[in-house]
């Protein structure tokens, strides 16, 4: 995707962007790819609150359905919308629904009980919530700063996503082996272990973090390779929960995948 | 999935369903699997309009993200929500956004120009809209009736989804080969061809319908097999647009897939 002819795209999209966005070159260049917000070639100020909610909901749903091209920041126009969503009931209801659907699916499975029935979990925004960090960093409106984020990770104070914690315990009780597969670095193993335990996740089969040789890989590539290693080791990946499509897509895939909501950031 | 222990699941879910739903055995049994609407164990009548919108939006988003277990009808509680969505601006905005993201992606590709650069389209709710039919059949609240639906198909009067028609033309102009891959039967080839042309779709490379041997297959299996045949024939599947996840998932997958919104029905 890095070979995209950006100048041509810029020309193409210029007719789709409202002038207030176009004039903000800093915001524009912060996008990996320009994302038209489809504001129908009129001024943002002409939209009332309901219309902006509709547009931002549409943007959020497109992200959840994996329809959006790669993006680096949320649309400026949707900052208040995202703030409201992640701090409000909508996010909690969505998280609970995904967990409930996962439980319903899991209960319908016949586990073989040989210790090879696996459920894979991502960690950030899947088991642990970094919302306290993102509250201080614009809910995804600021370009991701890995140095700042690693300082936050080192605190090991990210709370559990409650719906996921309950799902996690239910899956353990059903007999699933849990494998944690995260984009975090091997250097963050100790703080990640500490944070998971203090947040209530007490037991897992393996915690896989990025080794040195994994650091240059796309998340989807790294995670697919790790899933392939699980199959090679005789595991059956029956469920996979993640907040990014790069947690879920790629060969091999889990029998069922569950996409947790995340309107704040995108990882390829 | 047909081996699900339904009585056990029923027992499990009974605590999650509101009593008004539980008492409606006809509606309950119409689900392939029970889908808890997560109404927090209280009466539906206690929810005001905002809360019901939030719950039904959450259900719709979960569907778009492929998180829902298989379902046969929409939740009764969400009938008015779905009616409002598909007849209102939300559906049009969502359809336009998916088309715009597809165009942005397509414009960034370097086509080889050898006639093997392919975009695959599903037909129903992807190119053609059956909304006139579903308006007369409860927007997915009624169990699908294949006899009635085939009578509607035979009329060949389904209108184009305008955003898809424009995308389609742009992809043709860029040099893509278009392959139409539908779950409709080979017996419906003539009316499908006629309907597509009258709705404005004038040119395609191939129209693939279910042959006799495909009729017992899940849509995801049938469509994956057909994509595999395309690869065998030397085609590169660069884009795939469909309103069902069974249009998009399975091996091989397109380089990029685009999930059009559809809150009315689910096809495995």
Coordinates of C-alpha atoms in Angstrom, one line a residue:
Chain A
X1 CA 0.0 0.0 0.0
X2 CA 3.0 2.3 0.4
X3 CA 3.3 2.6 -3.3
X4 CA 0.0 4.5 -3.6
X5 CA 0.3 7.4 -6.0
X6 CA -0.6 9.9 -3.3
X7 CA -0.5 13.1 -5.5
X8 CA -2.9 11.6 -7.9
X9 CA -5.2 10.4 -5.1
X10 CA -5.0 13.9 -3.6
X11 CA -6.2 15.4 -6.8
X12 CA -8.9 12.9 -7.0
X13 CA -10.1 13.4 -3.5
X14 CA -9.8 17.1 -3.4
X15 CA -13.3 17.4 -4.9
X16 CA -14.7 15.2 -2.1
X17 CA -13.1 17.0 0.9
X18 CA -14.7 20.0 2.4
X19 CA -12.6 23.1 2.2
X20 CA -12.2 23.3 5.9
X21 CA -10.5 20.0 5.9
X22 CA -8.5 20.7 2.7
X23 CA -7.1 23.8 4.3
X24 CA -5.8 21.8 7.2
X25 CA -2.8 20.3 5.5
X26 CA -1.4 19.0 8.8
X27 CA -4.5 17.0 9.5
X28 CA -4.6 15.9 5.9
X29 CA -1.0 14.6 5.8
X30 CA -1.6 12.8 9.0
X31 CA -3.6 10.2 7.2
X32 CA -1.9 7.3 5.7
X33 CA -4.4 7.5 2.9
X34 CA -7.0 10.2 2.5
X35 CA -10.3 9.1 3.7
X36 CA -13.3 11.0 2.3
X37 CA -15.9 11.6 4.9
X38 CA -18.5 12.0 2.2
X39 CA -19.7 15.4 3.3
X40 CA -21.4 15.9 0.0
X41 CA -19.3 18.9 -1.0
X42 CA -20.7 21.3 1.4
X43 CA -19.5 23.0 4.5
X44 CA -19.2 21.0 7.7
X45 CA -20.9 23.9 9.5
X46 CA -24.0 23.2 7.5
X47 CA -24.5 19.9 9.2
X48 CA -26.6 19.8 12.3
X49 CA -25.8 17.4 15.1
X50 CA -28.0 14.6 13.8
X51 CA -26.4 14.7 10.4
X52 CA -22.9 14.6 11.9
X53 CA -23.9 11.7 14.1
X54 CA -25.2 9.9 11.0
X55 CA -22.0 10.5 9.1
X56 CA -19.7 9.5 12.0
X57 CA -21.8 6.4 12.8
X58 CA -21.5 5.4 9.1
X59 CA -17.7 5.9 9.3
X60 CA -17.5 3.8 12.5
X61 CA -19.6 1.0 11.1
X62 CA -17.5 1.0 7.9
X63 CA -14.5 0.5 10.1
X64 CA -16.1 -2.3 12.1
X65 CA -17.0 -4.0 8.7
X66 CA -13.3 -3.7 7.5
X67 CA -14.3 -1.4 4.7
X68 CA -12.1 1.5 5.5
X69 CA -8.8 2.0 3.7
X70 CA -5.8 2.3 6.2
X71 CA -6.0 5.4 8.4
X72 CA -3.7 7.1 10.9
X73 CA -6.2 9.3 12.8
X74 CA -9.9 9.5 13.2
X75 CA -11.7 12.2 11.2
X76 CA -11.4 15.5 13.0
X77 CA -15.1 16.0 12.6
X78 CA -15.8 12.8 14.6
X79 CA -13.7 13.5 17.7
X80 CA -16.7 14.4 19.9
X81 CA -18.7 11.4 18.5
X82 CA -15.9 9.0 19.3
X83 CA -15.4 10.5 22.7
X84 CA -19.1 10.1 23.4
X85 CA -19.2 6.5 22.1
X86 CA -16.2 5.1 24.0
X87 CA -17.2 6.8 27.3
X88 CA -20.9 6.0 26.9
X89 CA -23.2 3.1 26.9
X90 CA -22.8 2.3 23.2
X91 CA -19.2 0.9 23.6
X92 CA -20.2 -1.2 26.6
X93 CA -23.3 -2.6 24.9
X94 CA -21.3 -3.5 21.8
X95 CA -18.5 -5.2 23.9
X96 CA -21.1 -7.2 25.8
X97 CA -22.8 -8.3 22.6
X98 CA -19.6 -9.6 21.0
X99 CA -18.8 -11.5 24.3
X100 CA -22.4 -12.9 24.4
X101 CA -22.2 -14.1 20.8
X102 CA -18.8 -15.7 21.5
X103 CA -20.2 -17.6 24.5
X104 CA -23.2 -18.8 22.5
X105 CA -20.8 -20.1 19.8
X106 CA -18.4 -21.6 22.3
X107 CA -21.2 -23.4 24.2
X108 CA -22.3 -25.0 20.9
X109 CA -18.9 -26.6 20.3
X110 CA -18.0 -30.1 21.3
X111 CA -14.5 -29.8 22.7
X112 CA -12.2 -32.8 22.3
X113 CA -10.7 -32.2 25.7
X114 CA -7.2 -33.1 24.8
X115 CA -5.8 -29.7 25.6
X116 CA -5.7 -28.6 22.0
X117 CA -8.9 -26.7 21.9
X118 CA -7.7 -23.1 21.7
X119 CA -9.2 -19.6 21.9
X120 CA -6.8 -16.8 20.8
X121 CA -7.1 -13.4 22.4
X122 CA -5.4 -10.1 21.4
X123 CA -4.7 -8.0 24.4
X124 CA -5.0 -4.2 23.8
X125 CA -8.6 -3.1 23.4
X126 CA -9.5 -6.8 23.6
X127 CA -8.7 -7.8 27.2
X128 CA -7.2 -4.6 28.5
X129 CA -8.5 -1.1 27.9
X130 CA -6.1 1.7 27.1
X131 CA -9.0 4.2 27.3
X132 CA -7.2 6.1 30.1
X133 CA -4.3 6.7 27.7
X134 CA -6.5 7.7 24.8
X135 CA -8.5 10.1 26.9
X136 CA -5.2 12.0 27.3
X137 CA -4.3 11.7 23.6
X138 CA -7.4 12.8 21.6
X139 CA -9.2 9.5 21.3
X140 CA -7.3 8.7 18.1
X141 CA -7.4 12.3 16.7
X142 CA -3.7 12.6 17.5
X143 CA -1.1 10.6 15.5
X144 CA 0.0 7.5 17.5
X145 CA 3.1 8.2 19.6
X146 CA 4.8 4.9 20.3
X147 CA 7.2 6.4 23.0
X148 CA 4.3 7.9 25.0
X149 CA 2.3 4.7 24.6
X150 CA 5.1 2.5 25.8
X151 CA 5.4 4.7 28.9
X152 CA 1.7 4.0 29.5
X153 CA 2.2 0.3 29.0
X154 CA 5.0 0.3 31.5
X155 CA 2.7 1.5 34.2
X156 CA 0.8 -1.8 33.9
X157 CA -2.4 -0.1 35.0
X158 CA -4.8 -0.7 32.1
X159 CA -8.1 -2.0 33.4
X160 CA -9.9 -5.0 32.1
X161 CA -12.7 -4.8 29.6
X162 CA -15.3 -6.3 31.9
X163 CA -17.3 -8.2 29.2
X164 CA -14.0 -9.8 27.9
X165 CA -12.9 -10.7 31.4
X166 CA -16.2 -12.6 32.0
X167 CA -16.0 -14.3 28.6
X168 CA -12.4 -15.2 29.3
X169 CA -13.3 -16.9 32.6
X170 CA -16.3 -18.7 30.9
X171 CA -14.0 -20.1 28.2
X172 CA -11.5 -21.3 30.8
X173 CA -14.3 -23.0 32.7
X174 CA -15.5 -24.7 29.5
X175 CA -12.0 -26.1 29.0
X176 CA -10.5 -23.9 26.3
X177 CA -6.8 -23.3 26.2
X178 CA -6.2 -19.6 26.1
X179 CA -3.4 -18.2 23.9
X180 CA -2.6 -14.5 24.1
X181 CA -1.2 -13.1 20.9
X182 CA -0.2 -9.4 21.1
X183 CA 1.6 -6.9 19.0
X184 CA 3.4 -5.8 22.1
X185 CA 7.2 -6.4 22.2
X186 CA 8.9 -9.2 24.1
X187 CA 10.6 -6.5 26.1
X188 CA 7.1 -5.7 27.5
X189 CA 6.5 -9.3 28.8
X190 CA 6.9 -8.6 32.5
X191 CA 4.7 -5.5 32.6
X192 CA 2.1 -7.2 30.3
X193 CA 2.0 -10.2 32.6
X194 CA 1.7 -8.0 35.7
X195 CA -1.0 -5.8 34.1
X196 CA -3.1 -8.9 33.0
X197 CA -2.9 -10.4 36.4
X198 CA -3.8 -7.2 38.3
X199 CA -6.7 -6.7 35.9
X200 CA -8.1 -10.2 36.7
X201 CA -6.7 -12.5 34.0
X202 CA -5.1 -15.2 36.1
X203 CA -4.4 -18.1 33.8
X204 CA -3.3 -18.6 30.2
X205 CA -1.5 -21.3 28.2
X206 CA 0.9 -19.0 26.3
X207 CA 1.6 -15.3 26.0
X208 CA 3.1 -14.6 22.6
X209 CA 4.8 -11.2 22.1
X210 CA 6.7 -9.8 19.1
X211 CA 10.3 -11.2 19.1
X212 CA 13.1 -9.2 17.5
X213 CA 12.5 -10.8 14.1
X214 CA 8.8 -9.9 14.2
X215 CA 9.2 -6.2 14.6
X216 CA 9.3 -5.3 10.9
X217 CA 6.2 -7.3 10.0
X218 CA 2.6 -6.2 9.5
X219 CA 0.5 -7.3 12.4
X220 CA -1.6 -9.4 10.1
X221 CA 1.5 -11.2 8.8
X222 CA 3.0 -11.7 12.3
X223 CA -0.3 -13.0 13.8
X224 CA -1.0 -15.3 10.9
X225 CA 2.4 -16.8 11.2
X226 CA 1.8 -17.4 14.9
X227 CA -1.5 -19.0 14.2
X228 CA 0.1 -21.3 11.7
X229 CA 2.7 -22.3 14.3
X230 CA -0.3 -23.2 16.6
X231 CA -1.7 -25.5 13.9
X232 CA 1.7 -27.0 13.4
X233 CA 1.8 -27.7 17.2
X234 CA -1.5 -29.6 16.9
X235 CA -3.8 -26.9 18.3
X236 CA -7.3 -26.3 16.9
X237 CA -8.1 -22.6 16.8
X238 CA -11.8 -22.5 17.5
X239 CA -12.2 -18.9 18.4
X240 CA -10.2 -15.7 18.0
X241 CA -11.1 -12.3 19.6
X242 CA -9.5 -9.1 18.6
X243 CA -10.3 -5.4 18.1
X244 CA -8.4 -5.2 14.8
X245 CA -9.1 -7.0 11.6
X246 CA -5.3 -7.7 11.4
X247 CA -5.9 -9.8 14.5
X248 CA -8.4 -12.0 12.7
X249 CA -7.7 -12.1 8.9
X250 CA -4.9 -14.0 7.1
X251 CA -4.2 -17.6 6.7
X252 CA -4.9 -19.7 8.7
X253 CA -8.0 -18.2 10.2
X254 CA -9.8 -19.3 13.3
X255 CA -13.0 -21.3 12.9
X256 CA -14.9 -18.2 14.2
X257 CA -13.5 -14.7 14.7
X258 CA -15.0 -12.0 16.9
X259 CA -14.3 -8.3 16.1
X260 CA -14.4 -6.1 19.2
X261 CA -15.3 -2.5 18.5
X262 CA -12.5 0.1 18.3
X263 CA -13.1 3.4 16.6
X264 CA -9.9 5.0 17.9
X265 CA -7.1 3.4 15.9
X266 CA -6.2 1.1 13.0
X267 CA -3.4 -1.4 12.7
X268 CA -2.5 -3.0 9.4
Chain B
X1 CA -23.7 -25.8 12.9
X2 CA -26.7 -28.0 12.4
X3 CA -25.5 -30.2 15.3
X4 CA -26.0 -27.5 17.8
X5 CA -27.6 -28.8 21.0
X6 CA -30.6 -26.5 20.7
X7 CA -32.4 -27.6 23.9
X8 CA -29.3 -26.9 25.9
X9 CA -28.8 -23.6 24.2
X10 CA -32.4 -22.8 24.9
X11 CA -31.9 -23.4 28.5
X12 CA -28.8 -21.3 28.6
X13 CA -30.3 -18.4 26.8
X14 CA -33.6 -18.4 28.6
X15 CA -32.0 -16.3 31.3
X16 CA -31.0 -13.7 28.7
X17 CA -34.2 -13.3 26.9
X18 CA -36.9 -11.0 28.1
X19 CA -40.1 -12.7 29.0
X20 CA -42.0 -11.1 26.1
X21 CA -39.7 -12.8 23.7
X22 CA -39.6 -16.0 25.5
X23 CA -43.3 -16.3 25.5
X24 CA -43.3 -15.9 21.7
X25 CA -42.3 -19.4 20.8
X26 CA -43.1 -18.9 17.2
X27 CA -40.7 -16.1 16.9
X28 CA -38.1 -17.9 19.0
X29 CA -38.2 -21.1 16.9
X30 CA -37.8 -19.1 13.7
X31 CA -34.2 -18.4 14.6
X32 CA -31.6 -20.8 13.3
X33 CA -29.8 -20.1 16.6
X34 CA -31.2 -18.0 19.4
X35 CA -29.8 -14.6 19.4
X36 CA -29.8 -12.8 22.7
X37 CA -30.7 -9.1 22.2
X38 CA -29.0 -8.3 25.5
X39 CA -31.9 -6.5 27.0
X40 CA -30.4 -6.7 30.4
X41 CA -33.1 -9.0 31.8
X42 CA -35.7 -6.4 32.1
X43 CA -38.9 -5.7 30.2
X44 CA -38.7 -4.4 26.7
X45 CA -41.4 -1.9 27.5
X46 CA -39.0 -0.3 30.0
X47 CA -36.8 0.9 27.2
X48 CA -37.4 4.3 25.7
X49 CA -36.8 5.1 22.0
X50 CA -33.2 6.1 22.5
X51 CA -32.3 2.9 24.3
X52 CA -34.0 0.7 21.7
X53 CA -32.1 2.6 18.9
X54 CA -28.9 2.0 20.8
X55 CA -29.6 -1.7 21.2
X56 CA -30.7 -2.2 17.6
X57 CA -27.7 -0.2 16.3
X58 CA -25.5 -2.4 18.3
X59 CA -27.2 -5.5 16.8
X60 CA -26.8 -4.0 13.3
X61 CA -23.1 -3.2 13.8
X62 CA -22.4 -6.6 15.2
X63 CA -23.9 -8.1 12.0
X64 CA -21.8 -5.8 9.8
X65 CA -18.7 -6.9 11.7
X66 CA -19.6 -10.6 11.2
X67 CA -20.0 -11.1 15.0
X68 CA -23.5 -12.5 15.0
X69 CA -24.3 -16.2 15.1
X70 CA -26.5 -17.4 12.2
X71 CA -30.0 -15.9 12.3
X72 CA -33.2 -16.5 10.4
X73 CA -35.1 -13.3 11.2
X74 CA -34.3 -9.9 12.5
X75 CA -35.1 -9.3 16.2
X76 CA -38.8 -8.4 16.4
X77 CA -37.9 -5.4 18.6
X78 CA -35.8 -3.9 15.7
X79 CA -38.4 -4.1 13.0
X80 CA -39.1 -0.3 13.1
X81 CA -35.4 0.4 13.4
X82 CA -34.6 -1.7 10.3
X83 CA -37.5 -0.1 8.4
X84 CA -36.2 3.3 9.2
X85 CA -32.7 2.5 8.3
X86 CA -33.2 0.9 4.9
X87 CA -35.7 3.5 3.8
X88 CA -33.7 6.4 5.2
X89 CA -30.5 8.3 4.7
X90 CA -28.4 5.9 6.8
X91 CA -28.5 3.1 4.3
X92 CA -27.7 5.4 1.4
X93 CA -24.8 7.0 3.2
X94 CA -23.4 3.6 4.2
X95 CA -23.7 2.3 0.6
X96 CA -22.0 5.4 -0.7
X97 CA -19.1 5.1 1.8
X98 CA -18.4 1.5 0.9
X99 CA -18.4 2.5 -2.8
X100 CA -16.1 5.4 -2.2
X101 CA -13.6 3.3 -0.2
X102 CA -13.6 0.8 -3.0
X103 CA -12.9 3.4 -5.6
X104 CA -10.1 4.9 -3.5
X105 CA -8.5 1.4 -3.2
X106 CA -9.0 0.6 -6.9
X107 CA -7.4 3.9 -8.0
X108 CA -4.3 3.0 -6.1
X109 CA -3.8 -0.3 -7.8
X110 CA -1.5 -0.8 -10.8
X111 CA -3.5 -3.0 -13.2
X112 CA -1.6 -5.3 -15.4
X113 CA -4.0 -4.7 -18.3
X114 CA -3.9 -8.3 -19.5
X115 CA -7.6 -8.8 -19.0
X116 CA -7.0 -10.8 -15.8
X117 CA -7.6 -8.0 -13.3
X118 CA -10.9 -8.9 -11.7
X119 CA -13.5 -7.4 -9.5
X120 CA -16.1 -9.8 -8.2
X121 CA -19.6 -8.6 -7.4
X122 CA -22.5 -10.4 -5.7
X123 CA -25.9 -9.3 -7.1
X124 CA -28.7 -9.2 -4.6
X125 CA -28.4 -6.3 -2.2
X126 CA -25.0 -5.6 -3.8
X127 CA -25.9 -4.5 -7.4
X128 CA -29.7 -4.9 -7.3
X129 CA -31.9 -3.9 -4.5
X130 CA -34.7 -6.2 -3.4
X131 CA -36.1 -3.6 -1.0
X132 CA -39.4 -3.5 -2.8
X133 CA -39.8 -7.2 -2.0
X134 CA -38.7 -6.8 1.6
X135 CA -41.0 -3.9 2.1
X136 CA -43.9 -6.4 1.5
X137 CA -42.3 -9.1 3.7
X138 CA -41.4 -7.4 7.0
X139 CA -37.9 -6.3 6.3
X140 CA -36.5 -9.6 7.4
X141 CA -38.9 -10.1 10.3
X142 CA -40.7 -12.8 8.3
X143 CA -38.9 -16.1 7.7
X144 CA -37.5 -16.1 4.1
X145 CA -39.9 -17.7 1.6
X146 CA -38.0 -18.9 -1.4
X147 CA -41.1 -19.4 -3.5
X148 CA -42.3 -15.8 -3.0
X149 CA -38.8 -14.5 -3.5
X150 CA -38.4 -16.4 -6.8
X151 CA -41.6 -14.9 -8.0
X152 CA -40.2 -11.5 -7.3
X153 CA -36.9 -12.4 -9.1
X154 CA -38.9 -13.4 -12.1
X155 CA -40.3 -10.0 -12.4
X156 CA -36.8 -8.7 -13.2
X157 CA -37.7 -5.3 -11.8
X158 CA -35.2 -4.9 -8.9
X159 CA -33.7 -1.4 -9.1
X160 CA -29.9 -0.7 -9.0
X161 CA -28.2 0.4 -5.8
X162 CA -27.1 3.7 -7.2
X163 CA -23.8 3.9 -5.4
X164 CA -22.9 0.4 -6.7
X165 CA -23.9 1.2 -10.2
X166 CA -21.6 4.2 -10.3
X167 CA -18.8 2.1 -8.7
X168 CA -19.4 -0.6 -11.3
X169 CA -19.0 1.9 -14.2
X170 CA -15.9 3.4 -12.7
X171 CA -14.3 0.0 -12.3
X172 CA -15.1 -0.8 -16.0
X173 CA -13.6 2.5 -17.0
X174 CA -10.4 1.7 -15.1
X175 CA -10.1 -1.6 -17.0
X176 CA -11.3 -4.2 -14.5
X177 CA -12.9 -7.3 -15.7
X178 CA -16.2 -7.8 -13.8
X179 CA -17.3 -11.2 -12.7
X180 CA -20.8 -11.5 -11.2
X181 CA -21.1 -14.4 -8.7
X182 CA -24.5 -14.9 -7.3
X183 CA -26.4 -17.5 -5.2
X184 CA -29.2 -17.3 -7.7
X185 CA -29.9 -20.5 -9.7
X186 CA -28.8 -21.1 -13.3
X187 CA -32.6 -21.3 -14.0
X188 CA -32.8 -17.6 -13.3
X189 CA -30.1 -16.6 -15.8
X190 CA -32.4 -15.0 -18.3
X191 CA -34.3 -12.9 -15.8
X192 CA -31.2 -12.0 -14.0
X193 CA -29.5 -10.8 -17.2
X194 CA -32.6 -8.9 -18.1
X195 CA -32.9 -7.2 -14.7
X196 CA -29.2 -6.3 -14.6
X197 CA -29.4 -4.6 -18.0
X198 CA -32.6 -2.8 -17.3
X199 CA -31.2 -1.5 -14.1
X200 CA -28.2 -0.1 -15.9
X201 CA -25.5 -2.8 -15.7
X202 CA -24.6 -3.2 -19.4
X203 CA -21.4 -5.1 -19.4
X204 CA -19.6 -8.0 -17.6
X205 CA -17.1 -10.7 -18.3
X206 CA -19.0 -13.6 -16.7
X207 CA -22.2 -14.2 -14.8
X208 CA -21.9 -17.2 -12.6
X209 CA -25.0 -18.7 -11.1
X210 CA -25.6 -21.9 -9.1
X211 CA -25.5 -25.0 -11.2
X212 CA -27.4 -28.1 -10.2
X213 CA -24.4 -29.5 -8.3
X214 CA -24.0 -26.2 -6.3
X215 CA -27.5 -26.2 -4.8
X216 CA -26.7 -28.2 -1.7
X217 CA -23.6 -26.1 -0.8
X218 CA -23.3 -23.3 1.7
X219 CA -22.9 -19.9 -0.1
X220 CA -19.4 -19.5 1.4
X221 CA -18.4 -22.9 0.0
X222 CA -19.9 -22.4 -3.4
X223 CA -18.4 -18.9 -3.8
X224 CA -15.0 -19.9 -2.5
X225 CA -14.9 -22.7 -5.1
X226 CA -15.8 -20.3 -7.8
X227 CA -13.1 -17.9 -6.7
X228 CA -10.6 -20.8 -6.7
X229 CA -11.7 -21.6 -10.3
X230 CA -11.0 -17.9 -11.2
X231 CA -7.4 -18.2 -9.9
X232 CA -7.0 -21.5 -11.7
X233 CA -8.0 -19.6 -14.9
X234 CA -5.3 -17.0 -14.3
X235 CA -7.4 -14.2 -12.9
X236 CA -6.2 -12.0 -10.1
X237 CA -9.1 -11.2 -7.8
X238 CA -8.3 -7.7 -6.6
X239 CA -11.7 -6.6 -5.3
X240 CA -14.8 -8.3 -4.1
X241 CA -18.1 -6.6 -3.1
X242 CA -20.9 -8.3 -1.3
X243 CA -23.6 -7.7 1.3
X244 CA -23.0 -11.1 3.0
X245 CA -19.8 -12.3 4.7
X246 CA -20.4 -15.6 2.9
X247 CA -19.7 -13.6 -0.3
X248 CA -16.3 -12.6 1.0
X249 CA -14.8 -15.1 3.4
X250 CA -13.3 -18.5 2.6
X251 CA -10.3 -19.6 0.6
X252 CA -9.2 -18.0 -1.6
X253 CA -10.1 -14.4 -0.6
X254 CA -9.9 -11.3 -2.7
X255 CA -7.0 -8.9 -2.1
X256 CA -9.6 -6.6 -0.6
X257 CA -13.2 -7.2 0.2
X258 CA -16.0 -4.7 0.7
X259 CA -19.0 -5.6 2.9
X260 CA -22.1 -3.7 1.8
X261 CA -24.7 -3.1 4.6
X262 CA -27.6 -5.5 4.9
X263 CA -29.6 -5.6 8.2
X264 CA -32.4 -7.7 6.7
X265 CA -31.1 -11.2 6.1
X266 CA -28.2 -13.5 6.7
X267 CA -26.9 -16.2 4.4
X268 CA -24.3 -18.8 5.6

